[in-house]
Amino acid sequence: MKVILFARLTLVTVASMLLAACGTDTIEWKEEVLLLDGRMIVIERKVKGETTGFLITQRHDLEFELHYKPMNVHWKGHVQQVAFEIIAGTPYIVQWSNNAAEFCKARPPTDLLIKVLKLQGQDWIEIPQSEFPMDRANYNLYQSYRGNKPSEDAKGLITWKHKGSWDSYPIPPGSHMSNNIPRRPYKLREYFEKSNSTCARFQQP
C-alpha cells in the first residue's frame, strides 16, 4: 500500500512540475528604427511565445506584433519581421518567408526569401519585391530580443546604437572593433544574398 501511495505521489509531483515548466512567454519593448529617408522613429513590438521542457527549458515564438502609434499602424502575425519602412507616407513590413521551396515556385530566381507587405486601407497586402527598394532599405528590426533567460529579454527602449552592437551589423571595411567606428545595418538585398537566401538556391536549373 505504501509503495502504491508513493508511486501516486511521485506521478502527481512529476506532472505538476511538467505543467509548471510549460507556460506563456511574452516580451514587449520599444525600439529605434532608421528609415530609408534618414528619419529615426520609435516603434513598439511584442512577441508572444511558450516555454516547454522540464530539465531543459525551450522557448518558442508564436505570435508577433508591431505598432507605430503616430500613424496608427498595427500589424500582427505568426512570422518574424526583418524590416519596417515608411515610403511616401505608406507603411511597409518585410517578413521572413515560410517553406522556401514552395515560396519560390513561379518567382524570379533573384527574389529574396522574404515577403513585402504594404498597408492599403486597413489591410496588409503582399507586393512584388521589384516594387520595393531592396538595395537601399535597411534590415532594421531588432532580432536579439530573446536573452538566455527571461530576465535578459528586451525591455524598455532598444536604441539604434544598441541594435548595431547586438545584431551583427557589418564592420566598415578596413576598420577594427577597437576603432570605435559605428557599424551600419545591412541593406536587405545585401544581407540575404550574402547568406545565400535567394530563390535561385531552391529552384531546379
PDB file of C-alpha atoms in Angstrom, residues 1-204:
ATOM      1  CA  MET A   1       0.000   0.000   0.000  1.00  0.00           C
ATOM      2  CA  LYS A   2       2.818   2.414   0.875  1.00  0.00           C
ATOM      3  CA  VAL A   3       4.562   1.633  -2.420  1.00  0.00           C
ATOM      4  CA  ILE A   4       1.390   2.395  -4.410  1.00  0.00           C
ATOM      5  CA  LEU A   5       0.804   5.622  -2.469  1.00  0.00           C
ATOM      6  CA  PHE A   6       4.426   6.699  -3.015  1.00  0.00           C
ATOM      7  CA  ALA A   7       4.142   5.963  -6.751  1.00  0.00           C
ATOM      8  CA  ARG A   8       0.964   8.021  -6.990  1.00  0.00           C
ATOM      9  CA  LEU A   9       2.551  10.921  -5.139  1.00  0.00           C
ATOM     10  CA  THR A  10       5.581  10.714  -7.406  1.00  0.00           C
ATOM     11  CA  LEU A  11       3.394  10.806 -10.522  1.00  0.00           C
ATOM     12  CA  VAL A  12       1.448  13.788  -9.191  1.00  0.00           C
ATOM     13  CA  THR A  13       4.669  15.623  -8.344  1.00  0.00           C
ATOM     14  CA  VAL A  14       6.217  14.980 -11.757  1.00  0.00           C
ATOM     15  CA  ALA A  15       3.015  16.009 -13.530  1.00  0.00           C
ATOM     16  CA  SER A  16       2.872  19.239 -11.530  1.00  0.00           C
ATOM     17  CA  MET A  17       6.494  20.017 -12.353  1.00  0.00           C
ATOM     18  CA  LEU A  18       5.903  19.374 -16.051  1.00  0.00           C
ATOM     19  CA  LEU A  19       2.883  21.648 -16.083  1.00  0.00           C
ATOM     20  CA  ALA A  20       4.847  24.335 -14.263  1.00  0.00           C
ATOM     21  CA  ALA A  21       7.575  24.063 -16.892  1.00  0.00           C
ATOM     22  CA  CYS A  22       5.110  24.926 -19.673  1.00  0.00           C
ATOM     23  CA  GLY A  23       3.615  28.383 -19.912  1.00  0.00           C
ATOM     24  CA  THR A  24       3.185  31.572 -21.842  1.00  0.00           C
ATOM     25  CA  ASP A  25       6.077  33.830 -22.629  1.00  0.00           C
ATOM     26  CA  THR A  26       5.594  37.492 -23.622  1.00  0.00           C
ATOM     27  CA  ILE A  27       8.259  40.091 -24.429  1.00  0.00           C
ATOM     28  CA  GLU A  28       7.403  43.762 -25.005  1.00  0.00           C
ATOM     29  CA  TRP A  29       9.750  46.623 -25.876  1.00  0.00           C
ATOM     30  CA  LYS A  30      10.220  49.818 -27.872  1.00  0.00           C
ATOM     31  CA  GLU A  31      12.985  50.306 -30.414  1.00  0.00           C
ATOM     32  CA  GLU A  32      14.522  52.975 -32.593  1.00  0.00           C
ATOM     33  CA  VAL A  33      14.251  52.285 -36.325  1.00  0.00           C
ATOM     34  CA  LEU A  34      16.229  54.088 -39.033  1.00  0.00           C
ATOM     35  CA  LEU A  35      14.102  54.619 -42.132  1.00  0.00           C
ATOM     36  CA  LEU A  36      15.220  54.831 -45.716  1.00  0.00           C
ATOM     37  CA  ASP A  37      14.770  58.619 -45.756  1.00  0.00           C
ATOM     38  CA  GLY A  38      17.066  59.063 -42.741  1.00  0.00           C
ATOM     39  CA  ARG A  39      14.368  59.573 -40.109  1.00  0.00           C
ATOM     40  CA  MET A  40      14.730  57.805 -36.783  1.00  0.00           C
ATOM     41  CA  ILE A  41      11.378  56.688 -35.356  1.00  0.00           C
ATOM     42  CA  VAL A  42      10.326  54.649 -32.322  1.00  0.00           C
ATOM     43  CA  ILE A  43       8.044  51.651 -32.734  1.00  0.00           C
ATOM     44  CA  GLU A  44       6.560  49.189 -30.243  1.00  0.00           C
ATOM     45  CA  ARG A  45       6.926  45.443 -30.590  1.00  0.00           C
ATOM     46  CA  LYS A  46       5.592  42.390 -28.807  1.00  0.00           C
ATOM     47  CA  VAL A  47       6.412  38.697 -29.096  1.00  0.00           C
ATOM     48  CA  LYS A  48       4.184  36.036 -27.565  1.00  0.00           C
ATOM     49  CA  GLY A  49       5.521  32.543 -27.129  1.00  0.00           C
ATOM     50  CA  GLU A  50       5.546  29.499 -24.925  1.00  0.00           C
ATOM     51  CA  THR A  51       8.048  27.733 -22.734  1.00  0.00           C
ATOM     52  CA  THR A  52       8.320  23.957 -22.814  1.00  0.00           C
ATOM     53  CA  GLY A  53      10.569  21.366 -21.256  1.00  0.00           C
ATOM     54  CA  PHE A  54      11.476  20.284 -17.765  1.00  0.00           C
ATOM     55  CA  LEU A  55      15.202  19.694 -17.308  1.00  0.00           C
ATOM     56  CA  ILE A  56      15.977  21.822 -20.382  1.00  0.00           C
ATOM     57  CA  THR A  57      13.610  24.722 -20.998  1.00  0.00           C
ATOM     58  CA  GLN A  58      12.936  25.758 -24.575  1.00  0.00           C
ATOM     59  CA  ARG A  59      11.256  28.980 -25.665  1.00  0.00           C
ATOM     60  CA  HIS A  60       9.288  29.234 -28.896  1.00  0.00           C
ATOM     61  CA  ASP A  61       7.927  32.336 -30.643  1.00  0.00           C
ATOM     62  CA  LEU A  62       4.292  32.014 -31.703  1.00  0.00           C
ATOM     63  CA  GLU A  63       2.956  35.489 -32.483  1.00  0.00           C
ATOM     64  CA  PHE A  64       4.438  38.873 -33.335  1.00  0.00           C
ATOM     65  CA  GLU A  65       3.043  42.413 -33.132  1.00  0.00           C
ATOM     66  CA  LEU A  66       4.309  45.783 -34.297  1.00  0.00           C
ATOM     67  CA  HIS A  67       2.811  49.232 -33.547  1.00  0.00           C
ATOM     68  CA  TYR A  68       3.665  52.689 -34.797  1.00  0.00           C
ATOM     69  CA  LYS A  69       1.251  54.954 -32.960  1.00  0.00           C
ATOM     70  CA  PRO A  70       1.831  58.277 -34.813  1.00  0.00           C
ATOM     71  CA  MET A  71       0.341  56.674 -37.953  1.00  0.00           C
ATOM     72  CA  ASN A  72      -1.953  54.234 -36.136  1.00  0.00           C
ATOM     73  CA  VAL A  73      -0.080  51.336 -37.727  1.00  0.00           C
ATOM     74  CA  HIS A  74      -0.684  47.876 -36.285  1.00  0.00           C
ATOM     75  CA  TRP A  75       0.495  44.532 -37.608  1.00  0.00           C
ATOM     76  CA  LYS A  76       0.058  41.083 -36.067  1.00  0.00           C
ATOM     77  CA  GLY A  77       1.161  37.744 -37.482  1.00  0.00           C
ATOM     78  CA  HIS A  78       2.943  34.458 -36.923  1.00  0.00           C
ATOM     79  CA  VAL A  79       6.075  35.133 -38.972  1.00  0.00           C
ATOM     80  CA  GLN A  80       9.114  37.100 -37.828  1.00  0.00           C
ATOM     81  CA  GLN A  81       9.671  40.558 -39.348  1.00  0.00           C
ATOM     82  CA  VAL A  82      13.022  41.904 -40.565  1.00  0.00           C
ATOM     83  CA  ALA A  83      12.205  45.482 -41.577  1.00  0.00           C
ATOM     84  CA  PHE A  84       9.694  48.309 -41.194  1.00  0.00           C
ATOM     85  CA  GLU A  85       9.602  51.174 -43.663  1.00  0.00           C
ATOM     86  CA  ILE A  86       7.540  54.254 -44.478  1.00  0.00           C
ATOM     87  CA  ILE A  87       7.826  55.380 -48.094  1.00  0.00           C
ATOM     88  CA  ALA A  88       5.838  58.362 -49.371  1.00  0.00           C
ATOM     89  CA  GLY A  89       3.576  58.087 -46.349  1.00  0.00           C
ATOM     90  CA  THR A  90       2.858  54.367 -46.830  1.00  0.00           C
ATOM     91  CA  PRO A  91       3.971  51.777 -44.231  1.00  0.00           C
ATOM     92  CA  TYR A  92       5.663  48.539 -45.315  1.00  0.00           C
ATOM     93  CA  ILE A  93       6.651  45.449 -43.358  1.00  0.00           C
ATOM     94  CA  VAL A  94       9.183  42.905 -44.590  1.00  0.00           C
ATOM     95  CA  GLN A  95       8.932  39.453 -43.047  1.00  0.00           C
ATOM     96  CA  TRP A  96      10.584  36.072 -43.418  1.00  0.00           C
ATOM     97  CA  SER A  97       9.004  33.550 -45.763  1.00  0.00           C
ATOM     98  CA  ASN A  98       7.974  30.034 -44.771  1.00  0.00           C
ATOM     99  CA  ASN A  99       8.828  26.891 -46.748  1.00  0.00           C
ATOM    100  CA  ALA A 100      11.420  28.248 -49.166  1.00  0.00           C
ATOM    101  CA  ALA A 101      10.857  25.642 -51.895  1.00  0.00           C
ATOM    102  CA  GLU A 102       7.123  26.326 -52.022  1.00  0.00           C
ATOM    103  CA  PHE A 103       7.590  30.070 -51.653  1.00  0.00           C
ATOM    104  CA  CYS A 104       9.984  30.258 -54.612  1.00  0.00           C
ATOM    105  CA  LYS A 105       7.731  28.498 -57.102  1.00  0.00           C
ATOM    106  CA  ALA A 106       6.929  30.828 -60.040  1.00  0.00           C
ATOM    107  CA  ARG A 107       9.131  33.567 -58.546  1.00  0.00           C
ATOM    108  CA  PRO A 108      12.196  35.139 -60.158  1.00  0.00           C
ATOM    109  CA  PRO A 109      15.449  33.473 -59.019  1.00  0.00           C
ATOM    110  CA  THR A 110      16.625  36.870 -57.793  1.00  0.00           C
ATOM    111  CA  ASP A 111      13.775  37.098 -55.248  1.00  0.00           C
ATOM    112  CA  LEU A 112      14.877  37.012 -51.612  1.00  0.00           C
ATOM    113  CA  LEU A 113      13.339  34.663 -49.043  1.00  0.00           C
ATOM    114  CA  ILE A 114      11.096  37.392 -47.673  1.00  0.00           C
ATOM    115  CA  LYS A 115       7.631  38.817 -48.209  1.00  0.00           C
ATOM    116  CA  VAL A 116       6.963  42.533 -48.597  1.00  0.00           C
ATOM    117  CA  LEU A 117       3.650  43.711 -47.147  1.00  0.00           C
ATOM    118  CA  LYS A 118       2.137  47.116 -47.944  1.00  0.00           C
ATOM    119  CA  LEU A 119      -0.616  48.724 -45.891  1.00  0.00           C
ATOM    120  CA  GLN A 120      -3.605  49.617 -48.065  1.00  0.00           C
ATOM    121  CA  GLY A 121      -6.508  50.959 -46.067  1.00  0.00           C
ATOM    122  CA  GLN A 122      -6.805  48.522 -43.164  1.00  0.00           C
ATOM    123  CA  ASP A 123      -5.244  45.566 -44.971  1.00  0.00           C
ATOM    124  CA  TRP A 124      -1.681  44.354 -45.387  1.00  0.00           C
ATOM    125  CA  ILE A 125      -1.182  43.043 -48.926  1.00  0.00           C
ATOM    126  CA  GLU A 126       1.867  41.344 -50.419  1.00  0.00           C
ATOM    127  CA  ILE A 127       3.540  43.204 -53.269  1.00  0.00           C
ATOM    128  CA  PRO A 128       6.232  42.079 -55.761  1.00  0.00           C
ATOM    129  CA  GLN A 129       9.747  42.559 -54.451  1.00  0.00           C
ATOM    130  CA  SER A 130      10.529  44.585 -57.572  1.00  0.00           C
ATOM    131  CA  GLU A 131       8.251  47.319 -56.198  1.00  0.00           C
ATOM    132  CA  PHE A 132      10.317  47.733 -53.022  1.00  0.00           C
ATOM    133  CA  PRO A 133      13.834  49.281 -52.770  1.00  0.00           C
ATOM    134  CA  MET A 134      15.661  46.137 -51.611  1.00  0.00           C
ATOM    135  CA  ASP A 135      19.066  47.606 -52.451  1.00  0.00           C
ATOM    136  CA  ARG A 136      18.565  50.663 -50.243  1.00  0.00           C
ATOM    137  CA  ALA A 137      16.185  49.652 -47.447  1.00  0.00           C
ATOM    138  CA  ASN A 138      17.748  48.643 -44.141  1.00  0.00           C
ATOM    139  CA  TYR A 139      17.459  45.341 -42.309  1.00  0.00           C
ATOM    140  CA  ASN A 140      16.351  47.486 -39.405  1.00  0.00           C
ATOM    141  CA  LEU A 141      14.343  45.469 -36.856  1.00  0.00           C
ATOM    142  CA  TYR A 142      15.848  44.060 -33.674  1.00  0.00           C
ATOM    143  CA  GLN A 143      16.432  40.295 -33.784  1.00  0.00           C
ATOM    144  CA  SER A 144      18.226  39.740 -30.455  1.00  0.00           C
ATOM    145  CA  TYR A 145      15.184  40.351 -28.256  1.00  0.00           C
ATOM    146  CA  ARG A 146      15.447  36.975 -26.505  1.00  0.00           C
ATOM    147  CA  GLY A 147      18.092  36.614 -23.847  1.00  0.00           C
ATOM    148  CA  ASN A 148      19.471  33.415 -22.384  1.00  0.00           C
ATOM    149  CA  LYS A 149      16.768  33.721 -19.722  1.00  0.00           C
ATOM    150  CA  PRO A 150      13.639  35.890 -19.346  1.00  0.00           C
ATOM    151  CA  SER A 151      15.403  38.443 -17.152  1.00  0.00           C
ATOM    152  CA  GLU A 152      17.739  39.166 -20.091  1.00  0.00           C
ATOM    153  CA  ASP A 153      14.960  39.708 -22.656  1.00  0.00           C
ATOM    154  CA  ALA A 154      14.482  43.040 -24.407  1.00  0.00           C
ATOM    155  CA  LYS A 155      12.663  45.656 -22.355  1.00  0.00           C
ATOM    156  CA  GLY A 156      12.274  49.423 -22.287  1.00  0.00           C
ATOM    157  CA  LEU A 157      13.786  51.298 -25.251  1.00  0.00           C
ATOM    158  CA  ILE A 158      16.259  49.499 -27.523  1.00  0.00           C
ATOM    159  CA  THR A 159      18.338  52.245 -29.123  1.00  0.00           C
ATOM    160  CA  TRP A 160      19.717  52.158 -32.644  1.00  0.00           C
ATOM    161  CA  LYS A 161      23.237  52.131 -31.222  1.00  0.00           C
ATOM    162  CA  HIS A 162      22.456  49.115 -29.065  1.00  0.00           C
ATOM    163  CA  LYS A 163      20.969  47.263 -32.029  1.00  0.00           C
ATOM    164  CA  GLY A 164      24.137  47.866 -34.008  1.00  0.00           C
ATOM    165  CA  SER A 165      26.262  46.150 -31.395  1.00  0.00           C
ATOM    166  CA  TRP A 166      23.963  43.152 -30.880  1.00  0.00           C
ATOM    167  CA  ASP A 167      22.563  42.376 -34.319  1.00  0.00           C
ATOM    168  CA  SER A 168      25.880  41.753 -36.082  1.00  0.00           C
ATOM    169  CA  TYR A 169      25.852  44.717 -38.423  1.00  0.00           C
ATOM    170  CA  PRO A 170      28.802  44.679 -40.830  1.00  0.00           C
ATOM    171  CA  ILE A 171      32.019  46.302 -39.672  1.00  0.00           C
ATOM    172  CA  PRO A 172      33.130  49.033 -42.115  1.00  0.00           C
ATOM    173  CA  PRO A 173      35.873  47.812 -44.493  1.00  0.00           C
ATOM    174  CA  GLY A 174      39.401  48.346 -43.208  1.00  0.00           C
ATOM    175  CA  SER A 175      38.309  49.013 -39.630  1.00  0.00           C
ATOM    176  CA  HIS A 176      38.553  47.054 -36.418  1.00  0.00           C
ATOM    177  CA  MET A 177      36.267  46.750 -33.432  1.00  0.00           C
ATOM    178  CA  SER A 178      38.724  48.782 -31.367  1.00  0.00           C
ATOM    179  CA  ASN A 179      38.445  51.753 -33.753  1.00  0.00           C
ATOM    180  CA  ASN A 180      35.005  52.547 -32.324  1.00  0.00           C
ATOM    181  CA  ILE A 181      33.673  53.214 -35.828  1.00  0.00           C
ATOM    182  CA  PRO A 182      29.866  52.917 -35.876  1.00  0.00           C
ATOM    183  CA  ARG A 183      28.599  49.904 -37.742  1.00  0.00           C
ATOM    184  CA  ARG A 184      25.817  50.219 -40.266  1.00  0.00           C
ATOM    185  CA  PRO A 185      22.865  47.880 -40.806  1.00  0.00           C
ATOM    186  CA  TYR A 186      22.783  45.517 -43.729  1.00  0.00           C
ATOM    187  CA  LYS A 187      20.732  46.510 -46.733  1.00  0.00           C
ATOM    188  CA  LEU A 188      18.059  43.888 -47.346  1.00  0.00           C
ATOM    189  CA  ARG A 189      19.430  42.562 -50.628  1.00  0.00           C
ATOM    190  CA  GLU A 190      22.969  42.640 -49.254  1.00  0.00           C
ATOM    191  CA  TYR A 191      22.036  40.542 -46.221  1.00  0.00           C
ATOM    192  CA  PHE A 192      20.014  37.875 -47.999  1.00  0.00           C
ATOM    193  CA  GLU A 193      22.385  37.487 -50.927  1.00  0.00           C
ATOM    194  CA  LYS A 194      25.347  37.280 -48.540  1.00  0.00           C
ATOM    195  CA  SER A 195      23.600  34.447 -46.666  1.00  0.00           C
ATOM    196  CA  ASN A 196      22.620  32.730 -49.945  1.00  0.00           C
ATOM    197  CA  SER A 197      18.929  33.217 -49.154  1.00  0.00           C
ATOM    198  CA  THR A 198      17.533  33.762 -52.631  1.00  0.00           C
ATOM    199  CA  CYS A 199      15.084  31.739 -54.701  1.00  0.00           C
ATOM    200  CA  ALA A 200      17.851  30.661 -57.069  1.00  0.00           C
ATOM    201  CA  ARG A 201      19.058  28.288 -54.362  1.00  0.00           C
ATOM    202  CA  PHE A 202      15.709  26.491 -54.194  1.00  0.00           C
ATOM    203  CA  GLN A 203      14.799  26.283 -57.864  1.00  0.00           C
ATOM    204  CA  GLN A 204      15.711  23.472 -60.207  1.00  0.00           C
TER     205      GLN A 204
END
